Coordinates of C-alpha atoms in Angstrom, one line a residue:
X282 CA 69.5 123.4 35.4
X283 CA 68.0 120.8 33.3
X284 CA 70.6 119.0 30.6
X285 CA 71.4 120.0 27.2
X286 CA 72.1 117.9 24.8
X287 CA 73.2 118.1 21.1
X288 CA 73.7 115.4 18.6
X289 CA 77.8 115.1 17.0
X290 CA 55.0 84.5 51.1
X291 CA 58.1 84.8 53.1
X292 CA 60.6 85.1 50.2
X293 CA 63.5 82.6 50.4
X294 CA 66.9 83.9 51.1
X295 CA 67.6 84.4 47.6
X296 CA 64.4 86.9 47.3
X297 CA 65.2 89.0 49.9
X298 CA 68.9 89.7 50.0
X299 CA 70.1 92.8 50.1
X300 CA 71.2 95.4 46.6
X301 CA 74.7 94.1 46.3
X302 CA 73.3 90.1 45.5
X303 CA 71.0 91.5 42.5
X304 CA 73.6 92.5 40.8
X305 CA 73.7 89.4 39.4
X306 CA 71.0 90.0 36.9
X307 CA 72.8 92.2 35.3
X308 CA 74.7 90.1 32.8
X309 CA 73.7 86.7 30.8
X310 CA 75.5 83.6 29.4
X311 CA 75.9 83.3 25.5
X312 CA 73.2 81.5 23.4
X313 CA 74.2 78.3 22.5
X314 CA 75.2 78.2 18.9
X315 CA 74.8 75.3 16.6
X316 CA 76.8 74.9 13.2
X317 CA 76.7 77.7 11.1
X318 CA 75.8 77.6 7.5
X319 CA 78.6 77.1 5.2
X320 CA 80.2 79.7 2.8
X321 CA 78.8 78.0 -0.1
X322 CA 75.5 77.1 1.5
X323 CA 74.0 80.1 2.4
X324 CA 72.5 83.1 0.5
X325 CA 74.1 87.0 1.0
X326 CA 70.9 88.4 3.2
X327 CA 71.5 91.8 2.9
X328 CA 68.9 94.7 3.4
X329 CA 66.1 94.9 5.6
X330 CA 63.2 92.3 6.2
X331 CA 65.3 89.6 4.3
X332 CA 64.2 86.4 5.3
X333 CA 66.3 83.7 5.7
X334 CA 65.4 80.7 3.5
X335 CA 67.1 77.6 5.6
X336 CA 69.3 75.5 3.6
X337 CA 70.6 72.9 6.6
X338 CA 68.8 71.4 8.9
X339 CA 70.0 70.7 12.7
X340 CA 69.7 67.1 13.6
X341 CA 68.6 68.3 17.5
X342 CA 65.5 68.6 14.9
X343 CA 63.4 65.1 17.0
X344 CA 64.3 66.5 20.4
X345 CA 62.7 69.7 19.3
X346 CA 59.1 68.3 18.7
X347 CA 59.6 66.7 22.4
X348 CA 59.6 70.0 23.8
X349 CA 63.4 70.5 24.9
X350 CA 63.7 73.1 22.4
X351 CA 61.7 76.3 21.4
X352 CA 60.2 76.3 17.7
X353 CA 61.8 77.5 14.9
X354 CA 59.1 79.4 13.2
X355 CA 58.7 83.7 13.6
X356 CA 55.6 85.0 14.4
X357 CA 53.8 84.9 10.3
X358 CA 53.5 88.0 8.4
X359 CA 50.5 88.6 10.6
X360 CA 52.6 89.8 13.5
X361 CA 55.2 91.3 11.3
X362 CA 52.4 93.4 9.2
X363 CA 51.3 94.9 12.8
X364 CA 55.0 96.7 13.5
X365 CA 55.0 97.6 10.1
X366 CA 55.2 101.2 11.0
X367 CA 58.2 101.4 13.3
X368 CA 60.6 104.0 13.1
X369 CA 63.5 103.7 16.0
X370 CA 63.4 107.4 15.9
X371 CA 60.2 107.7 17.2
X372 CA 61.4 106.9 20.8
X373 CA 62.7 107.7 23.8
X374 CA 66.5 106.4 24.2
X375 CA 68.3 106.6 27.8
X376 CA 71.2 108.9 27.7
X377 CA 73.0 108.9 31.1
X378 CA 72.1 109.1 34.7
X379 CA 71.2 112.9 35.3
X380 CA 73.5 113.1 38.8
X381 CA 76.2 112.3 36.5
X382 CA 75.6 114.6 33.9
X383 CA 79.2 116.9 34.4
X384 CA 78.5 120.7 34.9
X385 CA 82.0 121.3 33.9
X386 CA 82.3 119.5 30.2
X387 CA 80.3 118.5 27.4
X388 CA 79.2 115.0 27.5
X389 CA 79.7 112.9 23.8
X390 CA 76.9 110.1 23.7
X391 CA 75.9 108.0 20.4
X392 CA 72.2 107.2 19.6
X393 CA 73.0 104.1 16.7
X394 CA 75.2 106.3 14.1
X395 CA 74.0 109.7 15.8
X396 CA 76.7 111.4 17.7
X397 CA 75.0 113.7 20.5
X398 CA 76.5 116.3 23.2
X399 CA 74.7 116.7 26.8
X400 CA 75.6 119.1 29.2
X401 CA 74.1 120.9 32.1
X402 CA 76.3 123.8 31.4
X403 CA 74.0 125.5 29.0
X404 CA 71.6 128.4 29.7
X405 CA 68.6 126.4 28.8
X406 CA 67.6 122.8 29.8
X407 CA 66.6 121.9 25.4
X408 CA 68.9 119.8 23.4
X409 CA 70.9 120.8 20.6
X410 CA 72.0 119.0 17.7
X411 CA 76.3 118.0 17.7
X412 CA 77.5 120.8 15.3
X413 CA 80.6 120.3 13.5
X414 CA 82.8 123.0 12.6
X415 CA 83.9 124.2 9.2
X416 CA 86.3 121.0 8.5
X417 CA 84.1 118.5 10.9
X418 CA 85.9 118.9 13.9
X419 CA 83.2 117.1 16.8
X420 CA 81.6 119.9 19.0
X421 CA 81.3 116.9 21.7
X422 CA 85.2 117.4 22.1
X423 CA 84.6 121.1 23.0
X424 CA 84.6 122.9 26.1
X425 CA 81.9 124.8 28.2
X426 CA 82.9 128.9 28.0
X427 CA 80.3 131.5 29.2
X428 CA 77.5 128.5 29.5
X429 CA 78.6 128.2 25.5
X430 CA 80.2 124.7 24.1
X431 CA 82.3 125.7 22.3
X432 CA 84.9 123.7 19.2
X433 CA 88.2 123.5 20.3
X434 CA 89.4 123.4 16.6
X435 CA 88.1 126.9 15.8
X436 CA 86.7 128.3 18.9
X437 CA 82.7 128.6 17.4
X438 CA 80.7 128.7 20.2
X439 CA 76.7 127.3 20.3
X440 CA 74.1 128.2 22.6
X441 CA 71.7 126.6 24.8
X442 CA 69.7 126.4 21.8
X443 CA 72.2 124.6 19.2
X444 CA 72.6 128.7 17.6
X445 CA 75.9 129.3 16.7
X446 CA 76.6 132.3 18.1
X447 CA 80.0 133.1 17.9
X448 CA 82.8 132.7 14.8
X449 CA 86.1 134.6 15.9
X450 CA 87.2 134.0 12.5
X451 CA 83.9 136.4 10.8
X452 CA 84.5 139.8 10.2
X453 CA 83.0 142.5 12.1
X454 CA 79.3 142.6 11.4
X455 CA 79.3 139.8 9.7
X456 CA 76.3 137.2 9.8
X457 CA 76.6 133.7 11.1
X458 CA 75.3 131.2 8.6
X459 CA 72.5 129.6 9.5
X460 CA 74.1 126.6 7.9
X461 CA 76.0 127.0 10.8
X462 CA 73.4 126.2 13.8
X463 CA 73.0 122.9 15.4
X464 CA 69.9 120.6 15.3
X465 CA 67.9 120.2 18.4
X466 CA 66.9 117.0 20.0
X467 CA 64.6 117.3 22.8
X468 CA 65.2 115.8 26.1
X469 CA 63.8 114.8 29.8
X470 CA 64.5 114.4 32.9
X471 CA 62.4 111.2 34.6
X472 CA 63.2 109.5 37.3
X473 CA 66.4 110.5 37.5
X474 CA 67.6 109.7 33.7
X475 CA 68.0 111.7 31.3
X476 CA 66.2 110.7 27.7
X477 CA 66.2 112.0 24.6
X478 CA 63.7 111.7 21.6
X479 CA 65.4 110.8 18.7
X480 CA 63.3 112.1 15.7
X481 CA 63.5 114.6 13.3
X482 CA 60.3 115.0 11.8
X483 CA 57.6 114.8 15.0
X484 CA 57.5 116.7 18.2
X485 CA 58.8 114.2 21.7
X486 CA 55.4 111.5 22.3
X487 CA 55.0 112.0 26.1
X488 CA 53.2 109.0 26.1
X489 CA 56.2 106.7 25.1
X490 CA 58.6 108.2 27.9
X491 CA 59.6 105.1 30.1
X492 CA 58.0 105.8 33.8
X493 CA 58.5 102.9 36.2
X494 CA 55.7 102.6 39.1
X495 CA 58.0 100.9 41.9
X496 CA 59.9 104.3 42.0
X497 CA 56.3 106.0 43.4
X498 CA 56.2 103.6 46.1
X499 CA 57.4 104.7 49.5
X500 CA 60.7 103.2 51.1
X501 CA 61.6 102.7 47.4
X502 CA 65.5 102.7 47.0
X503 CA 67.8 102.2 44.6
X504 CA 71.4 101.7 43.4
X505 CA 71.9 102.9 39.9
X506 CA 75.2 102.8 37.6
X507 CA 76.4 103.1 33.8
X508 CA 78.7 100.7 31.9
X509 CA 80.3 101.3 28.6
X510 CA 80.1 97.6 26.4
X511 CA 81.8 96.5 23.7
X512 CA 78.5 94.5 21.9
X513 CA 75.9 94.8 20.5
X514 CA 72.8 96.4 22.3
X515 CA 70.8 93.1 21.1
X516 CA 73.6 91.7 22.4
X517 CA 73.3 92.8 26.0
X518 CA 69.9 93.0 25.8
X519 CA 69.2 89.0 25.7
X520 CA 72.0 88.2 27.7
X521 CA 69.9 90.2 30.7
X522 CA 66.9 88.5 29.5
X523 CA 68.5 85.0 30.5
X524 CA 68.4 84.2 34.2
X525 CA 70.0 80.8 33.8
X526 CA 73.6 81.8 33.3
X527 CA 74.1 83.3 36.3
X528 CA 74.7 80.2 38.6
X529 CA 77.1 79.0 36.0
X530 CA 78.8 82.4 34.8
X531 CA 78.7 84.2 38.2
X532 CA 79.2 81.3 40.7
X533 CA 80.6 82.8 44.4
X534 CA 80.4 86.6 42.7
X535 CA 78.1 87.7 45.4
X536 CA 76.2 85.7 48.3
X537 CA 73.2 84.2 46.3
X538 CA 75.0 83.0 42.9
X539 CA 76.0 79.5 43.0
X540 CA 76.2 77.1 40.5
X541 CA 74.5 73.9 42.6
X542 CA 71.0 76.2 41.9
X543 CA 71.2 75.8 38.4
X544 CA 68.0 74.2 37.2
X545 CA 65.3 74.2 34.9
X546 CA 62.7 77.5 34.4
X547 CA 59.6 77.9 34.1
X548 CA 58.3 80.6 31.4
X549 CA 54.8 81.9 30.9
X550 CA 53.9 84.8 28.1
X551 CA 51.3 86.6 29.1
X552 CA 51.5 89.3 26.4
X553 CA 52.9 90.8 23.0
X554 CA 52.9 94.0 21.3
X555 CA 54.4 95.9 18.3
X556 CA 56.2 97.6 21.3
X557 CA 57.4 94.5 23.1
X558 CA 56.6 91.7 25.5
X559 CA 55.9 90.6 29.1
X560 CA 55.2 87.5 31.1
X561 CA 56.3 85.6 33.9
X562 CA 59.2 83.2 34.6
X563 CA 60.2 81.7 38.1
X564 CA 62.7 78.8 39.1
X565 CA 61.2 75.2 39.3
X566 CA 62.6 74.4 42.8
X567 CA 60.7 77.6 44.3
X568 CA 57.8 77.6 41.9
X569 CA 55.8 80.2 44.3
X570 CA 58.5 83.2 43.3
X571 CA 57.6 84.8 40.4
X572 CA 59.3 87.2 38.5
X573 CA 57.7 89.7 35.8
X574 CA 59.6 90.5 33.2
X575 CA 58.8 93.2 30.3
X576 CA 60.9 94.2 27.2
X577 CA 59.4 97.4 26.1
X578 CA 60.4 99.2 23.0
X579 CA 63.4 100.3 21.9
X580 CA 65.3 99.3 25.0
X581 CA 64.0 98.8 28.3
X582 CA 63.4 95.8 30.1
X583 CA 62.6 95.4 33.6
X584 CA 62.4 92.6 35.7
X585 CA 59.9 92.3 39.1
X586 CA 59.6 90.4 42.0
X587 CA 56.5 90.7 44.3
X588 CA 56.9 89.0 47.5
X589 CA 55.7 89.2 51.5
X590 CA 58.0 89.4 53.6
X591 CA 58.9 87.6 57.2
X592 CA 56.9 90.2 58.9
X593 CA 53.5 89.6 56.7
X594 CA 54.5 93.1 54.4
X595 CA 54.0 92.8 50.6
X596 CA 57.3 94.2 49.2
X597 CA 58.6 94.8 46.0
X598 CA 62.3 94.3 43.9
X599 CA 62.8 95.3 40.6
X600 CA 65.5 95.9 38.3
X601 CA 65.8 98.0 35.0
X602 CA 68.5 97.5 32.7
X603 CA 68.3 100.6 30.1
X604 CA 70.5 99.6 27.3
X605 CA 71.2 102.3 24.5
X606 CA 72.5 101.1 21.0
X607 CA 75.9 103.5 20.8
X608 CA 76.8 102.3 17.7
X609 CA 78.4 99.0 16.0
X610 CA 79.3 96.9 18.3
X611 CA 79.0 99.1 20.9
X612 CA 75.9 99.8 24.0
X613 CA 75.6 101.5 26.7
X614 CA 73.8 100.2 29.8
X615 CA 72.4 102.2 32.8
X616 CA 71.4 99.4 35.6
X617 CA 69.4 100.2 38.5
X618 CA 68.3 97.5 41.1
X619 CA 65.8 98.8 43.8
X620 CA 63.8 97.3 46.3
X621 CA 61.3 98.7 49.3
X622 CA 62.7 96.2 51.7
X623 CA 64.8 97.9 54.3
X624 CA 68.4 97.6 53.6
X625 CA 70.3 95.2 56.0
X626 CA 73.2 96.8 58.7
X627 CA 75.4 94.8 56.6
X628 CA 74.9 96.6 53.5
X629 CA 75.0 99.8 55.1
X630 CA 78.5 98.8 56.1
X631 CA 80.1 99.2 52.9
X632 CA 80.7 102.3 50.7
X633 CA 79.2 102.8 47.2
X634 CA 82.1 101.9 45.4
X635 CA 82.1 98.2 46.5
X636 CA 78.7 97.5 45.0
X637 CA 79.8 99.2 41.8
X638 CA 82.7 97.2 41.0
X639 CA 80.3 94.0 41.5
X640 CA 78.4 94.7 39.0
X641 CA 81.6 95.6 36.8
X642 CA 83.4 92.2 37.6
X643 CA 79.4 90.6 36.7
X644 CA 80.1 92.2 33.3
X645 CA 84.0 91.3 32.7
X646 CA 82.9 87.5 33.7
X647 CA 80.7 87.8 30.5
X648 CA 82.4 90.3 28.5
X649 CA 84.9 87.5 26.2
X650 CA 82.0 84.7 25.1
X651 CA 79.8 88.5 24.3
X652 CA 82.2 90.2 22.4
X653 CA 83.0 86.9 20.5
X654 CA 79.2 86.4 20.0
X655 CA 79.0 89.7 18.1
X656 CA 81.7 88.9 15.7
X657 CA 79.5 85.4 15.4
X658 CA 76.8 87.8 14.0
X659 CA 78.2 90.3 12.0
X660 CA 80.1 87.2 10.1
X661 CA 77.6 84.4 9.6
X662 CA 74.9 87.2 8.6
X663 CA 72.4 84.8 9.2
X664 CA 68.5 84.8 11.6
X665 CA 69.8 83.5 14.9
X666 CA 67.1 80.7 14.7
X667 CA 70.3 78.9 12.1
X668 CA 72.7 79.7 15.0
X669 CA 70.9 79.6 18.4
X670 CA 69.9 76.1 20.0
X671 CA 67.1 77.9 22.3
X672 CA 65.6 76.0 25.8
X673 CA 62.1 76.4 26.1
X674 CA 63.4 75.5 29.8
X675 CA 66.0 78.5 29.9
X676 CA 65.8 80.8 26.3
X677 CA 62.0 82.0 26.4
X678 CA 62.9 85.5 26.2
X679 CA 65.7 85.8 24.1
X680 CA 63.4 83.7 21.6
X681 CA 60.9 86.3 22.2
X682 CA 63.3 89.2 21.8
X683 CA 64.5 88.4 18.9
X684 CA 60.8 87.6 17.0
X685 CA 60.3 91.0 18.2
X686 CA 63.0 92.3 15.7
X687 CA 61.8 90.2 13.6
X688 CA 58.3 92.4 13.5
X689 CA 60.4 96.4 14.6
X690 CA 64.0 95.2 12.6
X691 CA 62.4 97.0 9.6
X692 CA 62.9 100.4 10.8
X693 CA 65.9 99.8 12.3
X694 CA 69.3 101.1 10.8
X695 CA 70.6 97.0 11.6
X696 CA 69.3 94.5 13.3
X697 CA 69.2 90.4 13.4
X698 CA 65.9 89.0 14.2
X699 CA 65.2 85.6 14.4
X700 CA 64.1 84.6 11.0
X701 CA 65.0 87.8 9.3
X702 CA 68.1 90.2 9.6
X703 CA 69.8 93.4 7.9
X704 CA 73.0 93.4 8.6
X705 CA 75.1 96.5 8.8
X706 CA 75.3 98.5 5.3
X707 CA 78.5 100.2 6.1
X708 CA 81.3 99.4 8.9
X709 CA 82.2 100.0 12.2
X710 CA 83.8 103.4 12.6
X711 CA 86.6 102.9 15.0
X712 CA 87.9 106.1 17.2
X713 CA 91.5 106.0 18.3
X714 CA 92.5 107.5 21.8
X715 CA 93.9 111.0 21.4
X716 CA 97.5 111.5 21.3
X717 CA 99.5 114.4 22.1
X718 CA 99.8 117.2 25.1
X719 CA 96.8 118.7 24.0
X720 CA 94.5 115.9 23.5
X721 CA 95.6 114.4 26.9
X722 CA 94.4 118.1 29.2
X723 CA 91.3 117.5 27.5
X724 CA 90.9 114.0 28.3
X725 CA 91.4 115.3 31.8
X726 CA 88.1 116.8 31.6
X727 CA 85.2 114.6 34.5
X728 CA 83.5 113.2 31.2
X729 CA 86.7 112.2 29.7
X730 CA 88.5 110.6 32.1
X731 CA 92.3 111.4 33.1
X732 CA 95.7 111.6 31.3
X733 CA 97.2 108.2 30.6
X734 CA 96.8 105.2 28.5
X735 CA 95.0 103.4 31.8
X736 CA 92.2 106.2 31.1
X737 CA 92.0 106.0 27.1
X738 CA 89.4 104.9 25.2
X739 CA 89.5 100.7 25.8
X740 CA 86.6 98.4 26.3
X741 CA 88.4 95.8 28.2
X742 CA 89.4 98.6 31.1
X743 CA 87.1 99.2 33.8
X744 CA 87.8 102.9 33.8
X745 CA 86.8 103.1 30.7
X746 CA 83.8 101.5 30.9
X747 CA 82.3 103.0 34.4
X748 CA 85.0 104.9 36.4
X749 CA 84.7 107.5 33.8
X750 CA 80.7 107.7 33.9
X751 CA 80.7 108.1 37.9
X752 CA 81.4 110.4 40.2
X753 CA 81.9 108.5 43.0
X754 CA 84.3 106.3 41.4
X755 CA 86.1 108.9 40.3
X756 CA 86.7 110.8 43.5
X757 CA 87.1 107.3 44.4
X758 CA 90.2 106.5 42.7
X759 CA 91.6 109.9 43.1
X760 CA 91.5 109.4 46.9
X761 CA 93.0 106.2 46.7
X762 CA 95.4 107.4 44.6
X763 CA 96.7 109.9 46.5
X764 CA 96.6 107.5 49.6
X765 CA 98.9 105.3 47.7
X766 CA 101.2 107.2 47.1
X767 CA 101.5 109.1 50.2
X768 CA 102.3 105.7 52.1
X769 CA 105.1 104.7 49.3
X770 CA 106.9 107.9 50.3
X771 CA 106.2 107.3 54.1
X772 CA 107.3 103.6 53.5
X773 CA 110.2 104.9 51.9
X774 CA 111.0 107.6 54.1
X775 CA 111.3 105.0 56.9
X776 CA 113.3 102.4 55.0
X777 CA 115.9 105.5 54.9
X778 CA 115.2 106.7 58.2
X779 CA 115.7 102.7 59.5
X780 CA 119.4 103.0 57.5
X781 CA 120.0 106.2 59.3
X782 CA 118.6 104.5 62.8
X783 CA 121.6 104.5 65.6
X784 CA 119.6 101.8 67.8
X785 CA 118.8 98.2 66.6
X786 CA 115.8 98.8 68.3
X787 CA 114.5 102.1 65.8
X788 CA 115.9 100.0 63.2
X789 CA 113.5 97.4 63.6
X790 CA 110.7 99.8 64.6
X791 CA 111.4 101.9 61.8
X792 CA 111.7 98.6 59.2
X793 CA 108.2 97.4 60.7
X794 CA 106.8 100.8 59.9
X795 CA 108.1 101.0 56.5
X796 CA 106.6 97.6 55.9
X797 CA 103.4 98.7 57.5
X798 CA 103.5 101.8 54.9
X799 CA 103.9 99.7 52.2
X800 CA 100.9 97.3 52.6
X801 CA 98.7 99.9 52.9
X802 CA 100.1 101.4 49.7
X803 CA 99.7 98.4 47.9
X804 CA 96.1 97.8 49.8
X805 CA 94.9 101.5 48.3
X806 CA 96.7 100.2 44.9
X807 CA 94.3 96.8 44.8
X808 CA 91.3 99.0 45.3
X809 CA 91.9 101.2 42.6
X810 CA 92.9 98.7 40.1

């Protein structure tokens, strides 16, 4: 059934390697920040559309007009005046991958401030808005019974249609409130994510659902996976925009990231919209590749590479990078890499798994200078054109991206452009992990995790962040697991059997064993952690 969800030439080797390599697009070095403006020297810039009046000036200022660096000025009212009419509820946001929707649990998701529930449990494939019980206990902690989420706090249950259907506590006969029903929020299934339309007052715009054309093309395969990060959607999103970090930041992480290839870009814009940009960039030392890259609103960007292969066949890579805003400091990213090429032997070789925790080590090489940019942000609360130093040789796009808030940041609930900003008007709500007997069976649930303080809610553990949101991974570690611990009572079992041994020669077999036992124990240990 469909989810439900309620709110709570010949290419150089580079080109043409194999899934596992492109992972390396998927995270970005930080901008490079220049002094910020001093406590006394800066106006509060609170609210929407405030423009940042600059009251220091960076003395980089002569090697700007050289060329080094991109410009300091936004786009004019002009351009601002023509995304004068956006409303981030008007569009399409990426929820999850739909093969790892659970069919056991409700899923809980955040839209910005919006708290959502998906499941594939329900009896229809709508959405329904997260209802919270009587004293706002979260529905998206509930369980599925009969088909129904239901509250774990009192038990009301809510159909397929966010229609409260059931209150054991009413008396016989007695009506449910409508006060009592959930709001809807439609979603679909494209492609193979599932997105939801975010507003309240028109019905789902077909026309803005993301489709991506290399998925219609024959031979086209892909490797998709979600990541939990603590920073800012913006955050994340011009980090992926920024090709030149990966040399530096993910040197020797795969086969085709090494830090002798960093070099100048080249950048060309070939178009902007209220909804976005697009335009090409490439690497100076291999000027005939050339990648096109599109932001398109409120968080998509893909990147393409076009190329003929060794045998003469045009082929095709590209990569989306689907980054939801989940809140303060918070995003969600769903990253697929997919190319028509055949996939080598070599790649064949390895399980799924291996290419996932890749791209999770790609993101915890990034994760500390990210996190600490965010806090950069949310403190200086000033345009990022006082705090970035942007290459016109490397920073293109996240110049671009961030003159785009500039122009959409109006009818966003926060954003920080790059002459204008509106910071956050209330703060970050932070969720402890659950504590107790109770609240550690339901963390047990697939789309929950498992019992333990390795499975709780924490940014800076890989289970949290994409264990939790894959299957694989999941069964994954539970294999292992098991494996591991299977050998430590094997290993032990021998150690005792070797004491027992009457021989020096079953000792010794028996002491080789046990030590045998224990290497694989600790090898199916390494993999899981």
């Amino acid at each position: 059934m469909g989810p439900t969800m309620m709110t709570s030439p010949a290419p150089t080797a580079a080109a043409a390697a194999p899934l596992a390599s492109l992972l390396s697009f998927a995270a970005a070095s930080p901008r490079r920040l220049i002094n910020s403006p001093a406590a006394g020297g800066a106006s509060s810039s609170h609210g929407h559309g405030v423009r940042w009046r600059n009251r220091r000036r960076c003395r980089a200022a002569v090697v700007e007009e050289a060329g080094v660096l991109l410009p300091k000025e936004g786009d004019g009212e002009e351009a601002a005046a023509a995304a004068a009419r956006y409303d981030w509820k008007e569009e399409w946001y990426p929820l999850y991958l739909a093969k790892e929707v659970p069919d056991d649990a409700a899923l809980p998701l955040t839209v910005f401030d919006r708290q959502l529930v998906l499941s594939t449990a329900m009896a229809t494939a709508c959405s329904a808005a997260t209802r919270i019980d009587a004293r706002t206990a979260k529905l998206s902690e509930g369980q599925i019974v009969d088909g129904r989420i239901e509250c774990l706090y009192h038990g009301w249950q809510f159909d397929g249609e966010g229609k409260c259907v059931k209150i054991p506590q009413l008396p016989e006969g007695a009506k449910i409130p409508r006060s009592a029903c959930a709001r809807n929020y439609e979603v679909r299934d494209s492609q193979g994510v599932v997105w939801v339309w975010m507003s309240d007052a028109n019905p789902p715009d077909e026309a803005k659902l993301p489709w991506f054309e290399p998925y219609a093309r024959p031979g086209f395969t892909d490797l998709s996976t979600v990541h939990e990060l603590p920073y800012d959607h913006s955050i994340l999103l011009e980090n992926l925009m920024d090709p030149a970090h990966v040399p530096i930041s993910h040197d020797r992480t795969d086969w085709t990231a090494k830090r002798e290839d960093a070099q100048p870009l080249f950048f060309e814009v070939t178009d902007r919209t209220p909804r976005g940009f697009a335009g090409y960039w490439g690497r100076t030392r291999t000027p005939h590749l050339r990648n096109l890259l599109r932001f398109e609103a409120p968080c998509v960007l893909t990147n393409t590479l076009e190329y003929v292969d060794k045998d003469g066949h045009a082929q095709c890579f590209s990569a989306h990078f689907l980054c939801r805003p989940a809140g303060q400091g918070k995003s969600m990213l769903i990253v697929r890499f997919g190319s028509t090429a055949a996939r080598s032997p070599l790649v064949k070789v390895f399980p799924s798994w291996y290419f996932h925790q890749n791209a999770c080590k790609v993101f915890e090489q990034d994760m500390g200078f990210l996190s600490s940019q965010n806090e950069v942000l949310l403190r200086e609360k000033v345009p990022t054109r006082e705090l970035y130093l942007n290459l016109s040789s490397s920073d293109t796009w996240v110049a671009e991206y961030r003159k785009w808030m500039d122009r959409a940041g109006h009818g966003m609930p926060y954003y920080f452009g790059h002459s204008t900003l509106a910071p956050p008007t209330v703060p970050a709500v932070v969720e402890q992990a659950p504590a107790g007997a109770v609240a550690g069976m339901s963390a047990s649930f697939p789309a929950k995790g498992g019992v333990g303080t390795t499975h709780a809610p924490n940014p800076t553990n890989r289970y949290f962040r994409h264990v939790v949101h894959c299957k694989g991974c999941r069964d994954t570690v539970k294999k292992y697991t098991t494996f591991k611990n299977v050998f430590a009572v094997l290993a032990a079992a021998a150690v005792a059997a070797a004491v027992l041994a009457a021989t020096r020669q079953w000792k010794a077999v028996l002491v080789a064993a046990s030590a045998v036992l224990a290497a694989a124990s600790y090898g199916c240990h390494a993999v899981v952690s």
